[in-house]
mmCIF file of C-alpha atoms in Angstrom:
data_model
loop_
_atom_site.group_PDB
_atom_site.id
_atom_site.type_symbol
_atom_site.label_atom_id
_atom_site.label_comp_id
_atom_site.label_asym_id
_atom_site.label_seq_id
_atom_site.Cartn_x
_atom_site.Cartn_y
_atom_site.Cartn_z
ATOM 1 C CA MET J 1 1.758 -15.427 21.255
ATOM 2 C CA ARG J 2 0.638 -12.009 20.499
ATOM 3 C CA ALA J 3 -2.951 -11.096 20.187
ATOM 4 C CA PRO J 4 -3.810 -10.763 16.507
ATOM 5 C CA VAL J 5 -6.250 -8.158 15.135
ATOM 6 C CA THR J 6 -9.655 -9.245 15.810
ATOM 7 C CA ARG J 7 -12.193 -6.838 14.626
ATOM 8 C CA SER J 8 -12.502 -5.266 11.423
ATOM 9 C CA PHE J 9 -12.968 -1.900 12.545
ATOM 10 C CA PRO J 10 -10.424 0.303 12.330
ATOM 11 C CA LEU J 11 -8.847 -1.719 9.879
ATOM 12 C CA ALA J 12 -11.666 -1.180 7.146
ATOM 13 C CA VAL J 13 -10.475 2.382 7.597
ATOM 14 C CA PHE J 14 -6.709 1.758 7.316
ATOM 15 C CA PHE J 15 -7.372 -0.057 3.977
ATOM 16 C CA THR J 16 -9.362 2.873 2.402
ATOM 17 C CA LEU J 17 -6.519 5.036 3.519
ATOM 18 C CA ASP J 18 -3.997 3.012 1.606
ATOM 19 C CA GLY J 19 -5.874 3.215 -1.228
ATOM 20 C CA ILE J 20 -6.228 7.099 -1.106
ATOM 21 C CA ILE J 21 -2.711 7.543 -0.736
ATOM 22 C CA PHE J 22 -1.659 4.778 -3.651
ATOM 23 C CA ALA J 23 -3.853 6.981 -5.815
ATOM 24 C CA THR J 24 -3.012 10.424 -4.896
ATOM 25 C CA TRP J 25 0.781 9.511 -5.788
ATOM 26 C CA ALA J 26 -0.827 7.647 -9.455
ATOM 27 C CA VAL J 27 -2.666 11.076 -10.509
ATOM 28 C CA ARG J 28 0.487 12.922 -10.184
ATOM 29 C CA ILE J 29 3.099 11.066 -11.675
ATOM 30 C CA PRO J 30 2.596 13.230 -15.321
ATOM 31 C CA ALA J 31 3.451 16.237 -13.064
ATOM 32 C CA ILE J 32 6.412 14.806 -11.278
ATOM 33 C CA LYS J 33 7.445 13.793 -14.852
ATOM 34 C CA HIS J 34 7.229 17.252 -16.190
ATOM 35 C CA SER J 35 8.691 19.028 -13.196
ATOM 36 C CA LEU J 36 11.532 16.870 -13.331
ATOM 37 C CA GLY J 37 11.757 17.153 -17.240
ATOM 38 C CA LEU J 38 11.904 13.227 -17.241
ATOM 39 C CA SER J 39 12.090 11.113 -20.241
ATOM 40 C CA THR J 40 9.689 8.084 -20.742
ATOM 41 C CA THR J 41 12.997 5.779 -19.680
ATOM 42 C CA SER J 42 14.007 7.990 -17.097
ATOM 43 C CA LEU J 43 10.752 7.659 -15.573
ATOM 44 C CA GLY J 44 10.214 3.934 -16.091
ATOM 45 C CA VAL J 45 13.529 3.632 -14.631
ATOM 46 C CA ALA J 46 12.255 5.514 -11.284
ATOM 47 C CA LEU J 47 9.150 3.709 -11.361
ATOM 48 C CA LEU J 48 10.773 0.366 -11.576
ATOM 49 C CA CYS J 49 12.429 1.138 -8.328
ATOM 50 C CA LEU J 50 9.442 1.557 -6.267
ATOM 51 C CA SER J 51 8.571 -1.876 -8.050
ATOM 52 C CA LEU J 52 11.905 -3.562 -6.658
ATOM 53 C CA GLY J 53 11.464 -1.852 -3.404
ATOM 54 C CA SER J 54 8.057 -3.184 -2.669
ATOM 55 C CA LEU J 55 9.747 -6.747 -4.289
ATOM 56 C CA LEU J 56 12.302 -6.312 -1.514
ATOM 57 C CA SER J 57 10.020 -5.310 1.238
ATOM 58 C CA ILE J 58 7.758 -8.425 0.725
ATOM 59 C CA SER J 59 10.790 -11.043 1.231
ATOM 60 C CA VAL J 60 11.118 -8.965 5.117
ATOM 61 C CA SER J 61 8.229 -7.694 5.986
ATOM 62 C CA GLY J 62 6.236 -11.258 6.877
ATOM 63 C CA ARG J 63 9.223 -12.071 9.667
ATOM 64 C CA LEU J 64 8.554 -8.481 11.342
ATOM 65 C CA VAL J 65 4.919 -8.925 11.482
ATOM 66 C CA VAL J 66 5.952 -12.217 13.148
ATOM 67 C CA ARG J 67 8.790 -10.580 15.466
ATOM 68 C CA PHE J 68 6.665 -7.577 16.544
ATOM 69 C CA GLY J 69 3.111 -7.935 15.768
ATOM 70 C CA THR J 70 0.982 -7.441 13.026
ATOM 71 C CA ARG J 71 -0.469 -3.744 15.040
ATOM 72 C CA PRO J 72 2.938 -2.181 16.020
ATOM 73 C CA MET J 73 3.955 -3.247 12.039
ATOM 74 C CA LEU J 74 0.283 -1.667 10.626
ATOM 75 C CA LEU J 75 0.985 1.358 12.665
ATOM 76 C CA THR J 76 4.501 1.821 12.086
ATOM 77 C CA ALA J 77 4.272 1.064 7.960
ATOM 78 C CA CYS J 78 1.234 3.984 8.197
ATOM 79 C CA THR J 79 3.187 6.038 9.660
ATOM 80 C CA LEU J 80 6.082 5.880 7.124
ATOM 81 C CA VAL J 81 3.833 5.936 4.229
ATOM 82 C CA SER J 82 2.098 8.984 5.087
ATOM 83 C CA ALA J 83 5.241 10.947 5.839
ATOM 84 C CA GLY J 84 6.930 9.712 2.842
ATOM 85 C CA LEU J 85 4.619 11.047 0.296
ATOM 86 C CA VAL J 86 5.242 13.912 0.148
ATOM 87 C CA LEU J 87 9.335 12.949 -0.712
ATOM 88 C CA PRO J 88 9.252 12.029 -4.721
ATOM 89 C CA ALA J 89 7.711 15.827 -5.000
ATOM 90 C CA VAL J 90 10.468 17.477 -3.583
ATOM 91 C CA ALA J 91 12.928 14.826 -5.451
ATOM 92 C CA GLY J 92 15.132 17.392 -7.134
ATOM 93 C CA SER J 93 16.721 14.799 -10.182
ATOM 94 C CA VAL J 94 15.745 11.707 -11.341
ATOM 95 C CA ILE J 95 18.229 10.207 -9.492
ATOM 96 C CA TRP J 96 16.934 11.155 -5.912
ATOM 97 C CA LEU J 97 13.421 10.399 -7.689
ATOM 98 C CA ALA J 98 14.614 6.494 -8.007
ATOM 99 C CA VAL J 99 15.927 6.136 -4.012
ATOM 100 C CA VAL J 100 12.859 8.400 -2.313
ATOM 101 C CA LEU J 101 10.961 5.731 -4.563
ATOM 102 C CA ALA J 102 12.499 2.306 -3.478
ATOM 103 C CA LEU J 103 12.496 3.387 -0.030
ATOM 104 C CA PHE J 104 9.011 4.250 -0.443
ATOM 105 C CA GLY J 105 8.336 0.933 -1.778
ATOM 106 C CA LEU J 106 9.873 -0.696 0.845
ATOM 107 C CA VAL J 107 7.400 1.253 3.294
ATOM 108 C CA TYR J 108 4.490 0.589 1.320
ATOM 109 C CA GLY J 109 5.047 -3.218 0.883
ATOM 110 C CA ALA J 110 5.463 -3.623 4.309
ATOM 111 C CA LEU J 111 2.284 -1.549 4.577
ATOM 112 C CA ASN J 112 0.894 -4.215 2.245
ATOM 113 C CA ILE J 113 1.894 -7.194 3.849
ATOM 114 C CA SER J 114 0.745 -5.767 7.035
ATOM 115 C CA LEU J 115 -2.658 -4.891 6.589
ATOM 116 C CA ASN J 116 -2.814 -8.459 4.194
ATOM 117 C CA SER J 117 -1.777 -10.441 7.568
ATOM 118 C CA ALA J 118 -4.552 -8.544 9.711
ATOM 119 C CA ALA J 119 -6.991 -9.126 7.141
ATOM 120 C CA VAL J 120 -6.252 -12.762 7.431
ATOM 121 C CA GLU J 121 -6.144 -12.554 11.273
ATOM 122 C CA VAL J 122 -9.981 -10.973 11.644
ATOM 123 C CA GLU J 123 -11.364 -13.961 9.013
ATOM 124 C CA ALA J 124 -9.479 -16.075 11.676
ATOM 125 C CA SER J 125 -10.977 -14.798 14.523
ATOM 126 C CA THR J 126 -14.165 -14.158 13.418
ATOM 127 C CA GLY J 127 -14.913 -16.968 10.592
ATOM 128 C CA ARG J 128 -16.407 -14.365 8.793
ATOM 129 C CA PRO J 129 -14.916 -14.009 4.797
ATOM 130 C CA LEU J 130 -14.147 -10.279 5.100
ATOM 131 C CA MET J 131 -10.726 -9.826 2.791
ATOM 132 C CA SER J 132 -12.772 -9.248 -0.069
ATOM 133 C CA MET J 133 -14.174 -6.697 1.399
ATOM 134 C CA LEU J 134 -11.728 -4.771 2.429
ATOM 135 C CA HIS J 135 -10.083 -5.058 -0.923
ATOM 136 C CA GLY J 136 -13.076 -3.531 -1.788
ATOM 137 C CA LEU J 137 -12.395 -0.591 0.729
ATOM 138 C CA TRP J 138 -8.761 -0.081 -0.986
ATOM 139 C CA SER J 139 -10.575 0.418 -4.260
ATOM 140 C CA VAL J 140 -12.870 2.750 -2.926
ATOM 141 C CA GLY J 141 -9.835 4.527 -1.441
ATOM 142 C CA CYS J 142 -7.887 4.745 -5.230
ATOM 143 C CA LEU J 143 -11.211 6.400 -6.184
ATOM 144 C CA ALA J 144 -11.893 8.718 -3.582
ATOM 145 C CA GLY J 145 -7.868 9.706 -3.868
ATOM 146 C CA SER J 146 -8.064 9.914 -7.272
ATOM 147 C CA LEU J 147 -11.188 11.977 -7.610
ATOM 148 C CA LEU J 148 -9.522 14.433 -5.238
ATOM 149 C CA GLY J 149 -6.303 14.121 -7.386
ATOM 150 C CA GLY J 150 -8.692 15.290 -10.279
ATOM 151 C CA LEU J 151 -9.940 18.274 -8.350
ATOM 152 C CA LEU J 152 -6.957 19.612 -6.760
ATOM 153 C CA ALA J 153 -4.653 19.492 -9.980
ATOM 154 C CA GLY J 154 -5.361 22.848 -11.335
ATOM 155 C CA HIS J 155 -5.104 24.557 -7.995
ATOM 156 C CA LEU J 156 -2.457 23.141 -6.428
ATOM 157 C CA GLY J 157 1.102 21.805 -6.562
ATOM 158 C CA THR J 158 1.921 18.654 -6.228
ATOM 159 C CA ALA J 159 4.068 18.873 -3.327
ATOM 160 C CA ALA J 160 1.003 21.135 -1.176
ATOM 161 C CA HIS J 161 -1.440 17.978 -2.654
ATOM 162 C CA PHE J 162 1.208 15.937 -1.615
ATOM 163 C CA GLY J 163 1.634 17.710 1.903
ATOM 164 C CA LEU J 164 -2.354 17.758 2.576
ATOM 165 C CA VAL J 165 -2.900 14.255 1.968
ATOM 166 C CA THR J 166 -0.132 13.477 4.241
ATOM 167 C CA ALA J 167 -1.435 15.854 7.194
ATOM 168 C CA MET J 168 -4.970 13.879 7.078
ATOM 169 C CA SER J 169 -3.385 10.411 7.063
ATOM 170 C CA LEU J 170 -1.039 11.393 9.999
ATOM 171 C CA ILE J 171 -4.551 12.553 11.662
ATOM 172 C CA VAL J 172 -6.274 9.451 10.828
ATOM 173 C CA THR J 173 -3.613 7.088 11.521
ATOM 174 C CA ALA J 174 -3.283 8.845 14.776
ATOM 175 C CA ILE J 175 -7.277 8.693 16.334
ATOM 176 C CA CYS J 176 -7.074 5.023 14.378
ATOM 177 C CA ALA J 177 -4.186 4.051 16.564
ATOM 178 C CA PRO J 178 -5.460 3.223 20.085
ATOM 179 C CA ALA J 179 -8.562 1.216 18.656
ATOM 180 C CA MET J 180 -5.999 -0.748 16.610
ATOM 181 C CA LEU J 181 -3.280 -1.252 19.520
ATOM 182 C CA ARG J 182 -6.051 -2.072 22.238
ATOM 183 C CA ASP J 183 -6.090 -5.540 23.419
ATOM 184 C CA PRO J 184 -9.623 -7.241 22.416
ATOM 185 C CA GLY J 185 -9.390 -9.461 25.727
ATOM 186 C CA LEU J 186 -12.051 -12.226 24.202
ATOM 187 C CA ALA J 187 -9.814 -12.333 21.009
ATOM 188 C CA ASP J 188 -9.426 -16.403 20.255
ATOM 189 C CA ARG J 189 -5.143 -16.337 20.520
ATOM 190 C CA THR J 190 -4.844 -19.435 18.868
ATOM 191 C CA ALA J 191 -6.454 -18.674 15.465
ATOM 192 C CA LEU J 192 -3.593 -16.960 14.238
ATOM 193 C CA THR J 193 -3.395 -17.735 10.230
ATOM 194 C CA ALA J 194 0.119 -19.592 8.986
ATOM 195 C CA ALA J 195 1.570 -15.698 8.195
ATOM 196 C CA ALA J 196 1.335 -14.944 11.647
ATOM 197 C CA LEU J 197 2.713 -18.369 12.820
ATOM 198 C CA PRO J 198 6.519 -18.192 14.925
ATOM 199 C CA ALA J 199 8.744 -19.034 12.286
ATOM 200 C CA ASP J 200 9.813 -22.148 14.130
ATOM 201 C CA GLN J 201 6.386 -23.561 13.729
ATOM 202 C CA ARG J 202 6.191 -22.207 10.163
ATOM 203 C CA ALA J 203 9.346 -24.378 9.620
ATOM 204 C CA LYS J 204 7.984 -27.436 10.074
ATOM 205 C CA ALA J 205 4.836 -27.689 7.441
ATOM 206 C CA PRO J 206 5.885 -29.564 4.988
ATOM 207 C CA ALA J 207 6.762 -28.084 2.094
ATOM 208 C CA ALA J 208 4.711 -29.334 -0.171
ATOM 209 C CA GLN J 209 2.146 -27.888 1.742
ATOM 210 C CA ARG J 210 3.960 -24.160 2.056
ATOM 211 C CA LEU J 211 4.573 -24.085 -2.006
ATOM 212 C CA GLY J 212 2.868 -26.593 -4.310
ATOM 213 C CA LEU J 213 1.872 -25.374 -7.696
ATOM 214 C CA PRO J 214 -1.543 -23.995 -7.290
ATOM 215 C CA VAL J 215 0.597 -21.619 -4.903
ATOM 216 C CA VAL J 216 2.604 -20.663 -8.095
ATOM 217 C CA MET J 217 0.159 -20.508 -10.373
ATOM 218 C CA PHE J 218 -1.773 -17.971 -8.398
ATOM 219 C CA GLY J 219 1.420 -16.060 -8.299
ATOM 220 C CA VAL J 220 1.823 -16.137 -12.140
ATOM 221 C CA VAL J 221 -2.013 -14.661 -12.203
ATOM 222 C CA ALA J 222 -1.080 -12.343 -9.176
ATOM 223 C CA LEU J 223 1.449 -11.333 -11.645
ATOM 224 C CA CYS J 224 0.367 -10.374 -14.553
ATOM 225 C CA VAL J 225 -2.917 -8.961 -12.640
ATOM 226 C CA ALA J 226 0.144 -6.930 -11.032
ATOM 227 C CA TYR J 227 1.409 -6.075 -14.424
ATOM 228 C CA GLY J 228 -1.700 -4.732 -15.834
ATOM 229 C CA GLU J 229 -2.876 -2.560 -12.796
ATOM 230 C CA GLY J 230 0.589 -0.873 -12.633
ATOM 231 C CA ALA J 231 0.624 -0.246 -16.260
ATOM 232 C CA VAL J 232 -2.709 1.655 -15.622
ATOM 233 C CA ALA J 233 -1.777 3.542 -12.410
ATOM 234 C CA ASP J 234 1.416 4.619 -14.012
ATOM 235 C CA TRP J 235 1.243 5.446 -17.199
ATOM 236 C CA SER J 236 -2.634 6.234 -17.660
ATOM 237 C CA GLY J 237 -2.306 9.780 -16.660
ATOM 238 C CA VAL J 238 1.228 10.361 -18.572
ATOM 239 C CA HIS J 239 -0.683 9.472 -21.662
ATOM 240 C CA LEU J 240 -3.812 11.555 -21.716
ATOM 241 C CA ARG J 241 -1.657 14.644 -20.245
ATOM 242 C CA GLU J 242 1.160 13.820 -23.463
ATOM 243 C CA GLY J 243 0.095 11.850 -26.031
ATOM 244 C CA LEU J 244 -4.103 13.201 -26.150
ATOM 245 C CA SER J 245 -2.880 16.429 -24.570
ATOM 246 C CA ALA J 246 -5.546 16.520 -21.685
ATOM 247 C CA SER J 247 -5.444 18.949 -19.017
ATOM 248 C CA ALA J 248 -3.907 18.373 -15.619
ATOM 249 C CA SER J 249 -7.686 17.541 -13.746
ATOM 250 C CA MET J 250 -8.266 15.185 -17.012
ATOM 251 C CA ALA J 251 -5.826 13.233 -16.347
ATOM 252 C CA ALA J 252 -5.662 12.257 -13.236
ATOM 253 C CA TYR J 253 -8.901 11.327 -13.711
ATOM 254 C CA ALA J 254 -7.385 9.055 -16.159
ATOM 255 C CA PHE J 255 -6.778 6.576 -12.916
ATOM 256 C CA ALA J 256 -10.487 6.657 -11.367
ATOM 257 C CA ALA J 257 -12.148 5.279 -14.544
#
């Protein structure tokens, strides 16, 4: 059985980094829309491809985490997300933007599954409720990324901005990788959650325990929350920039607000 993640560090760093990457993309959506001359409909279709990629990734990433382990999956996904951040900025058409965003959604979904799987493993190993703290650090990363985007929006092009964050993210990932991969030695290897159990063991659980009405209802709540969050992330900057004639920096600060 693969050793679970048992320490909140450097996992906390990766949650923060994830937030920075997400916000970096979100605050430059108006600039990408303008540079490609996209209509609102075309941008909406491209953003839908990002969501579809993430949705598809959710259905397979759990199995990949089980097969390869949380640690390698997390580091691989974080590296791919960091490297792929710059691609939307160099897409030459709405078709290529849609393709790039679909691929980006695939790896970003894998990163989120890996991060949350690792967080559950840490909670199981330590007996401490750390999930809220780690998700809070994601929000801190979003705030930092959007504020940085506001500062750079008036001085750097989108490709340069994304390239800067890509370089920073890859450096942080490389620095934290050894600590993430290191076997803690004293880890309680039996404290894996159902999400991290082998598929044959999960299959033995009654269906009612795996998918009951409370789980479905929580899924509906999560869908509603994701709808609101996605609307703010994807469209608030566009509204300020085009609807209210705000500057590029002010539009970037919309997500921070």
